[in-house]
Tab-separated table of C-alpha atoms and ligand atoms in Angstrom:
chain	number	residue	atom	x	y	z
U	1	MET	CA	0.000	0.000	0.000
U	2	ASN	CA	1.236	3.526	-0.781
U	3	SER	CA	2.544	4.965	2.517
U	4	ASN	CA	0.859	8.248	1.624
U	5	SER	CA	-2.583	6.759	1.028
U	6	LEU	CA	-5.298	8.519	3.004
U	7	GLU	CA	-5.643	5.743	5.639
U	8	ASN	CA	-1.947	6.001	6.517
U	9	ILE	CA	-1.837	9.741	6.965
U	10	PRO	CA	-2.183	10.653	10.632
U	11	TYR	CA	-3.265	14.258	9.931
U	12	ASP	CA	-6.385	15.919	8.629
U	13	PHE	CA	-5.190	18.392	5.991
U	14	GLU	CA	-8.784	19.580	5.387
U	15	LEU	CA	-8.315	19.300	1.624
U	16	GLY	CA	-12.076	19.507	0.920
U	17	SER	CA	-12.372	22.903	2.639
U	18	ILE	CA	-9.186	24.123	0.946
U	19	ILE	CA	-10.542	23.207	-2.496
U	20	ASN	CA	-13.854	24.993	-1.804
U	21	PHE	CA	-11.961	28.047	-0.614
U	22	LEU	CA	-9.635	28.092	-3.645
U	23	LYS	CA	-12.613	27.749	-5.999
U	24	SER	CA	-14.484	30.555	-4.230
U	25	LYS	CA	-11.419	32.775	-4.718
U	26	ASN	CA	-10.859	31.574	-8.280
U	27	ALA	CA	-7.223	30.942	-7.249
U	28	LYS	CA	-4.850	29.932	-10.037
U	29	SER	CA	-1.662	29.422	-8.009
U	30	ILE	CA	-0.775	28.750	-4.381
U	31	LEU	CA	2.295	28.462	-2.165
U	32	ILE	CA	2.168	25.695	0.431
U	33	GLN	CA	4.148	26.071	3.641
U	34	LEU	CA	4.606	23.009	5.848
U	35	PRO	CA	6.654	22.528	9.042
U	36	ASP	CA	9.814	20.534	8.282
U	37	GLY	CA	8.370	17.361	9.831
U	38	LEU	CA	5.348	17.510	7.492
U	39	LYS	CA	7.097	18.542	4.259
U	40	HIS	CA	7.147	14.934	3.020
U	41	TYR	CA	3.343	15.092	2.741
U	42	PHE	CA	3.635	17.742	0.012
U	43	PRO	CA	3.480	15.258	-2.921
U	44	TYR	CA	0.279	13.781	-1.449
U	45	ILE	CA	-1.353	17.163	-0.752
U	46	SER	CA	-0.333	18.497	-4.137
U	47	SER	CA	-1.648	15.503	-6.107
U	48	GLU	CA	-4.954	15.487	-4.179
U	49	LEU	CA	-5.490	19.190	-4.896
U	50	LYS	CA	-4.589	18.691	-8.575
U	51	LYS	CA	-7.177	15.909	-8.911
U	52	ARG	CA	-9.895	18.421	-8.037
U	53	VAL	CA	-8.378	21.573	-9.562
U	54	PRO	CA	-6.120	20.334	-12.425
U	55	GLU	CA	-5.109	23.787	-13.656
U	56	LEU	CA	-3.889	24.929	-10.198
U	57	LYS	CA	-0.155	25.779	-9.952
U	58	ILE	CA	1.201	24.564	-6.627
U	59	TYR	CA	4.559	25.486	-5.088
U	60	LEU	CA	6.183	24.325	-1.857
U	61	SER	CA	8.138	26.714	0.349
U	62	GLY	CA	11.429	24.941	1.059
U	63	HIS	CA	12.461	27.374	3.794
U	64	PRO	CA	12.524	26.056	7.362
U	65	THR	CA	9.165	26.622	9.061
U	66	TYR	CA	9.264	26.706	12.858
U	67	GLY	CA	6.045	28.526	13.587
U	68	PRO	CA	3.231	30.732	12.278
U	69	CYS	CA	5.448	33.737	13.091
U	70	THR	CA	7.271	33.428	9.768
U	71	VAL	CA	4.831	32.926	6.911
U	72	ASP	CA	6.842	32.781	3.669
U	73	GLU	CA	5.454	35.989	2.174
U	74	GLU	CA	8.659	36.723	0.200
U	75	SER	CA	8.465	33.512	-1.859
U	76	ALA	CA	4.737	34.048	-2.427
U	77	LYS	CA	5.434	37.542	-3.718
U	78	GLU	CA	8.294	36.411	-5.959
U	79	LEU	CA	6.188	33.613	-7.415
U	80	GLY	CA	3.141	35.869	-7.686
U	81	VAL	CA	0.813	33.223	-6.237
U	82	ASP	CA	-2.755	34.079	-5.255
U	83	ILE	CA	-2.777	32.519	-1.778
U	84	ILE	CA	-0.442	31.001	0.816
U	85	ILE	CA	-1.624	27.861	2.592
U	86	HIS	CA	0.246	27.476	5.864
U	87	PHE	CA	-0.148	24.050	7.489
U	88	GLY	CA	0.567	23.023	11.062
U	89	HIS	CA	-0.444	26.158	12.965
U	90	LEU	CA	-3.212	28.670	13.469
U	91	GLU	CA	-2.493	32.367	13.017
U	92	TYR	CA	0.211	33.818	15.305
U	93	PRO	CA	-1.327	36.127	17.923
U	94	PHE	CA	1.279	38.845	17.248
U	95	TYR	CA	1.349	38.963	13.442
U	96	THR	CA	-1.052	38.920	10.527
U	97	PRO	CA	0.637	38.304	7.166
U	98	LYS	CA	0.077	41.004	4.556
U	99	TYR	CA	-0.209	38.297	1.908
U	100	GLU	CA	-3.519	36.421	1.819
U	101	THR	CA	-2.881	33.316	3.930
U	102	ILE	CA	-5.035	30.514	5.237
U	103	PHE	CA	-3.922	28.494	8.247
U	104	ILE	CA	-4.699	24.781	8.404
U	105	PRO	CA	-3.777	23.218	11.765
U	106	ALA	CA	-3.246	19.694	10.316
U	107	LYS	CA	-5.153	18.090	13.168
U	108	SER	CA	-3.651	14.830	14.310
U	109	LYS	CA	-5.787	11.689	14.085
U	110	LEU	CA	-3.900	10.090	17.001
U	111	ARG	CA	-5.786	9.382	20.227
U	112	ILE	CA	-4.610	8.750	23.796
U	113	GLY	CA	-5.239	5.238	25.134
U	114	GLN	CA	-6.445	4.210	28.589
U	115	GLU	CA	-3.016	3.231	29.923
U	116	PRO	CA	-1.353	6.659	29.534
U	117	LEU	CA	-4.448	8.306	31.029
U	118	LEU	CA	-4.199	6.103	34.131
U	119	LYS	CA	-0.514	7.028	34.417
U	120	LEU	CA	-1.508	10.702	34.165
U	121	LYS	CA	-4.053	10.233	36.966
U	122	GLU	CA	-1.407	8.518	39.103
U	123	ILE	CA	1.120	11.356	38.640
U	124	LEU	CA	-1.477	14.033	39.438
U	125	GLU	CA	-2.558	12.186	42.582
U	126	GLU	CA	1.067	11.693	43.697
U	127	LYS	CA	1.595	15.439	43.359
U	128	SER	CA	-1.733	16.210	45.113
U	129	CYS	CA	-2.876	18.273	42.122
U	130	LYS	CA	-6.641	18.684	42.071
U	131	SER	CA	-7.119	21.298	39.370
U	132	VAL	CA	-5.412	21.279	35.981
U	133	ALA	CA	-5.309	23.188	32.699
U	134	ILE	CA	-4.895	21.108	29.576
U	135	SER	CA	-3.438	22.626	26.430
U	136	SER	CA	-1.705	21.708	23.193
U	137	PRO	CA	-0.371	23.101	19.938
U	138	ALA	CA	-2.888	23.320	17.073
U	139	GLN	CA	-2.475	19.684	15.921
U	140	HIS	CA	-3.893	18.142	19.092
U	141	LEU	CA	-6.560	20.642	20.175
U	142	ASN	CA	-9.181	18.186	18.883
U	143	ILE	CA	-8.361	15.560	21.542
U	144	LEU	CA	-8.228	17.816	24.589
U	145	SER	CA	-11.930	17.478	25.414
U	146	SER	CA	-11.829	13.648	25.462
U	147	ILE	CA	-8.791	13.680	27.800
U	148	ALA	CA	-10.531	16.293	29.953
U	149	LEU	CA	-13.663	14.155	30.154
U	150	GLU	CA	-11.642	11.188	31.393
U	151	LEU	CA	-9.827	13.311	33.995
U	152	LYS	CA	-13.146	14.764	35.185
U	153	SER	CA	-14.459	11.231	35.657
U	154	TYR	CA	-11.493	10.660	38.029
U	155	GLY	CA	-12.592	13.725	40.025
U	156	PHE	CA	-10.150	16.392	38.768
U	157	ASP	CA	-11.192	19.968	38.082
U	158	VAL	CA	-10.181	20.408	34.414
U	159	ASN	CA	-9.881	23.569	32.312
U	160	ILE	CA	-9.321	23.335	28.575
U	161	ALA	CA	-7.262	25.960	26.727
U	162	LYS	CA	-9.401	27.386	23.936
U	163	GLN	CA	-6.522	28.462	21.727
U	164	PRO	CA	-3.352	26.554	20.809
U	165	ILE	CA	-0.141	27.132	22.708
U	166	LEU	CA	3.175	27.820	20.955
U	167	GLY	CA	6.796	27.627	22.079
U	168	CYS	CA	6.547	31.323	23.026
U	169	TYR	CA	2.848	31.625	23.869
U	170	TYR	CA	1.159	29.943	26.816
U	171	ASN	CA	-1.556	32.476	27.703
U	172	PRO	CA	-4.442	30.164	26.683
U	173	ALA	CA	-3.500	27.910	29.639
U	174	LEU	CA	-1.925	30.472	31.976
U	175	SER	CA	-5.249	32.286	32.272
U	176	TYR	CA	-6.441	29.440	34.564
U	177	GLU	CA	-5.457	29.388	38.236
U	178	VAL	CA	-4.612	25.679	38.619
U	179	ASP	CA	-2.347	23.259	40.511
U	180	ALA	CA	-0.745	21.770	37.377
U	181	HIS	CA	-0.528	21.993	33.595
U	182	ILE	CA	-0.988	19.134	31.166
U	183	VAL	CA	0.541	19.647	27.731
U	184	VAL	CA	-0.480	17.333	24.885
U	185	ALA	CA	2.256	17.450	22.238
U	186	GLY	CA	5.022	15.481	20.582
U	187	GLY	CA	8.326	15.821	22.503
U	188	ALA	CA	9.060	18.003	25.523
U	189	PHE	CA	9.482	21.383	23.740
U	190	HIS	CA	6.043	22.835	24.567
U	191	ALA	CA	5.918	21.322	28.059
U	192	ILE	CA	9.314	22.801	29.003
U	193	GLY	CA	8.116	26.215	27.826
U	194	MET	CA	4.920	25.813	29.841
U	195	TRP	CA	6.891	25.060	32.986
U	196	LEU	CA	9.238	28.027	32.451
U	197	ALA	CA	6.233	30.301	31.869
U	198	SER	CA	4.124	28.992	34.779
U	199	GLN	CA	6.653	27.378	37.133
U	200	LYS	CA	3.926	24.944	38.100
U	201	PRO	CA	4.020	21.136	37.898
U	202	THR	CA	3.802	20.261	34.201
U	203	ILE	CA	3.065	16.855	32.756
U	204	ARG	CA	3.444	16.114	29.095
U	205	VAL	CA	1.252	13.652	27.221
U	206	ASP	CA	2.828	12.534	23.957
U	207	PRO	CA	0.284	11.147	21.456
U	208	TYR	CA	3.045	9.889	19.125
U	209	GLU	CA	4.778	7.775	21.776
U	210	SER	CA	1.725	7.152	24.017
U	211	ARG	CA	3.930	8.490	26.772
U	212	VAL	CA	3.185	10.504	29.919
U	213	GLU	CA	6.016	12.281	31.712
U	214	ASP	CA	6.339	14.732	34.560
U	215	ILE	CA	8.869	17.202	33.136
U	216	THR	CA	9.120	19.318	36.293
U	217	PHE	CA	12.580	18.013	37.239
U	218	THR	CA	14.025	18.472	33.711
U	219	ALA	CA	12.560	21.976	33.478
U	220	MET	CA	13.956	22.918	36.898
U	221	SER	CA	17.450	21.953	35.787
U	222	ILE	CA	16.977	24.107	32.653
U	223	LEU	CA	15.874	27.004	34.871
U	224	LYS	CA	19.001	26.571	37.017
U	225	LYS	CA	21.137	26.905	33.897
U	226	ARG	CA	19.139	29.930	32.735
U	227	LEU	CA	19.624	31.640	36.103
U	228	TRP	CA	23.366	31.062	35.817
U	229	ARG	CA	23.394	32.653	32.323
U	230	ILE	CA	21.361	35.620	33.640
U	231	HIS	CA	23.797	36.003	36.521
U	232	MET	CA	26.727	36.029	34.044
U	233	ALA	CA	24.970	38.701	31.952
U	234	MET	CA	24.411	41.034	34.911
U	235	ASP	CA	27.996	42.380	34.726
U	236	SER	CA	27.923	42.901	30.949
U	237	TYR	CA	28.770	46.311	29.505
U	238	LYS	CA	28.207	45.894	25.773
U	239	TRP	CA	25.002	44.194	24.613
U	240	ALA	CA	23.614	43.063	21.265
U	241	ILE	CA	19.839	43.003	20.812
U	242	ILE	CA	18.942	40.694	17.935
U	243	ASP	CA	15.496	41.116	16.444
U	244	GLY	CA	13.814	39.135	13.672
U	245	ALA	CA	11.437	39.757	10.796
U	246	LYS	CA	7.644	39.525	10.378
U	247	GLY	CA	6.112	37.901	13.491
U	248	GLN	CA	9.577	37.780	15.042
U	249	SER	CA	9.979	41.549	14.788
U	250	ARG	CA	9.256	42.863	18.287
U	251	THR	CA	9.863	46.585	18.117
U	252	ASN	CA	8.164	47.342	21.448
U	253	ILE	CA	10.372	44.898	23.317
U	254	VAL	CA	13.493	46.232	21.557
U	255	LYS	CA	12.497	49.801	22.504
U	256	LYS	CA	11.953	48.867	26.167
U	257	LEU	CA	15.345	47.164	26.316
U	258	GLU	CA	17.084	50.089	24.613
U	259	GLU	CA	15.591	52.528	27.125
U	260	GLN	CA	16.772	50.429	30.045
U	261	LEU	CA	20.279	49.951	28.639
U	262	LEU	CA	20.559	53.707	28.027
U	263	GLU	CA	19.330	54.492	31.524
U	264	LYS	CA	21.945	52.182	32.998
U	265	GLY	CA	24.686	53.814	30.885
U	266	LEU	CA	25.420	50.585	29.013
U	267	GLU	CA	26.404	50.229	25.367
U	268	TYR	CA	24.409	48.231	22.853
U	269	ILE	CA	23.864	47.503	19.191
U	270	VAL	CA	20.617	46.412	17.507
U	271	VAL	CA	20.773	43.742	14.819
U	272	LYS	CA	18.020	42.594	12.444
U	273	ALA	CA	18.339	39.013	11.226
U	274	ASN	CA	16.282	36.319	9.546
U	275	ARG	CA	18.571	33.565	10.720
U	276	ILE	CA	20.116	33.638	14.179
U	277	ASP	CA	22.841	31.183	15.124
U	278	ALA	CA	26.241	31.001	16.821
U	279	GLU	CA	27.984	32.103	13.623
U	280	LEU	CA	26.031	35.374	13.504
U	281	LEU	CA	26.816	36.048	17.169
U	282	ARG	CA	30.533	35.408	16.617
U	283	ASN	CA	30.519	37.599	13.499
U	284	LEU	CA	29.439	40.535	15.673
U	285	GLY	CA	32.930	40.549	17.210
U	286	THR	CA	34.487	39.891	20.576
U	287	SER	CA	33.499	43.239	22.112
U	288	ILE	CA	29.929	42.056	22.788
U	289	ASP	CA	29.501	40.764	26.343
U	290	ALA	CA	25.888	39.534	26.207
U	291	TYR	CA	23.123	38.997	23.651
U	292	ILE	CA	19.348	39.371	23.864
U	293	ILE	CA	17.347	37.548	21.220
U	294	THR	CA	13.973	39.215	20.864
U	295	ALA	CA	13.101	37.340	17.631
U	296	CYS	CA	12.282	33.852	18.944
U	297	PRO	CA	12.738	33.348	22.696
U	298	ARG	CA	13.429	29.644	22.188
U	299	ILE	CA	16.694	30.331	20.340
U	300	ALA	CA	18.353	31.499	23.576
U	301	ILE	CA	17.023	28.558	25.577
U	302	ASP	CA	17.108	25.635	23.137
U	303	ASP	CA	19.785	26.479	20.550
U	304	LEU	CA	22.331	28.825	22.118
U	305	SER	CA	22.214	27.938	25.809
U	306	ASP	CA	25.826	26.666	25.629
U	307	PHE	CA	27.210	29.637	23.679
U	308	GLU	CA	30.454	31.013	25.138
U	309	LYS	CA	28.757	34.238	26.311
U	310	PRO	CA	25.291	34.686	27.821
U	311	VAL	CA	22.428	34.689	25.312
U	312	LEU	CA	19.097	35.678	26.867
U	313	ALA	CA	15.421	35.613	25.941
U	314	PRO	CA	13.581	38.945	26.483
U	315	GLY	CA	12.088	38.078	29.906
U	316	GLU	CA	15.494	36.872	31.079
U	317	ALA	CA	17.056	40.157	29.954
U	318	TYR	CA	14.387	42.077	31.906
U	319	TYR	CA	15.521	40.191	34.995
U	320	ALA	CA	19.250	40.681	34.285
U	321	LEU	CA	18.732	44.428	33.729
U	322	GLY	CA	16.597	44.902	36.839
U	323	MET	CA	13.315	45.466	34.968
U	324	LYS	CA	11.746	42.419	36.665
U	325	LYS	CA	12.316	41.089	40.146
U	326	ARG	CA	12.147	37.418	39.188
U	327	TYR	CA	12.645	35.019	36.272
U	328	VAL	CA	10.154	35.636	33.444
U	329	PHE	CA	9.567	33.591	30.291
U	330	PRO	CA	9.180	34.465	27.486
U	331	TRP	CA	8.699	38.247	27.931
K	401	LIG	S1	8.699	32.893	17.866
K	401	LIG	FE1	9.671	30.872	18.072
K	401	LIG	S2	8.451	29.786	19.584
K	401	LIG	FE2	7.230	31.528	18.883
K	401	LIG	S3	5.954	30.717	17.237
K	401	LIG	FE3	7.800	31.557	16.294
K	401	LIG	S4	9.225	29.821	16.127
K	401	LIG	FE4	7.598	29.236	17.598
């Protein structure tokens, strides 16, 4: 059987709705943007769309796609397509693309079995957590209510986040005053962010591995490392603020940081970059003592935490510069 036949595809790409939308817009060409882990579904998506709209020109954006913060508007403009179809996320709360874009969450068809749910119950009881908030990125929002129902039947007070969370955005769950957070997602990325943002017990439920894990201990050791980096940055004289483009352009945060650095009599430079990595930081020269990455707060924590000089997310810089009295993530 073809591995990309409909039965084998664990996501709902909502192709029927997309086709209706494209027809209603009389679209002749589209640019598809998929997260890297879903790019291999492009041939399937493309051939299914072509079956229904044979004259449609379909392009794939080959640029890395980490979130809805960076819709590939440049490629769409260059190609002159009518519409961008961005899969894997809903619209970013801090950015609306100028180019016409539709967001398809690519809902996962995976479900959580009884065994992991019993393990979840056990962990919550061990930690004496009675009330919880359950959240997920866009792909798994559709299974939150069934998990919540099960937890309610065990006697827990359960709140369901109404919007998806992102690696830098946890407000949909943080708005609930609860004992613990449950994050339904593949891997620990979102759960670690939830713990850093809430500093409350956080348990991850992984639908891909049918795995339940209390990530509190792992997240606490990450926080320890972050506090050490913040401490190192406190004595820095020359700073580099690195901002991004589109949804990763955070002019208000940059302005706030600039004002504080000026007030403290410290030197700084502001850099705009689409791609931020160790090479860029090194290219800025040895005179820089500390870096603040306003573009994506996960770069400081996940990618550059071992860089030779402190690299901070915005909330961490607020703490280092005395603008906040305690650790804050992400801003
Ligand atoms: S800024 Fe970073 S964490 Fe936030 S949505 Fe974009 S890629 Fe994800």
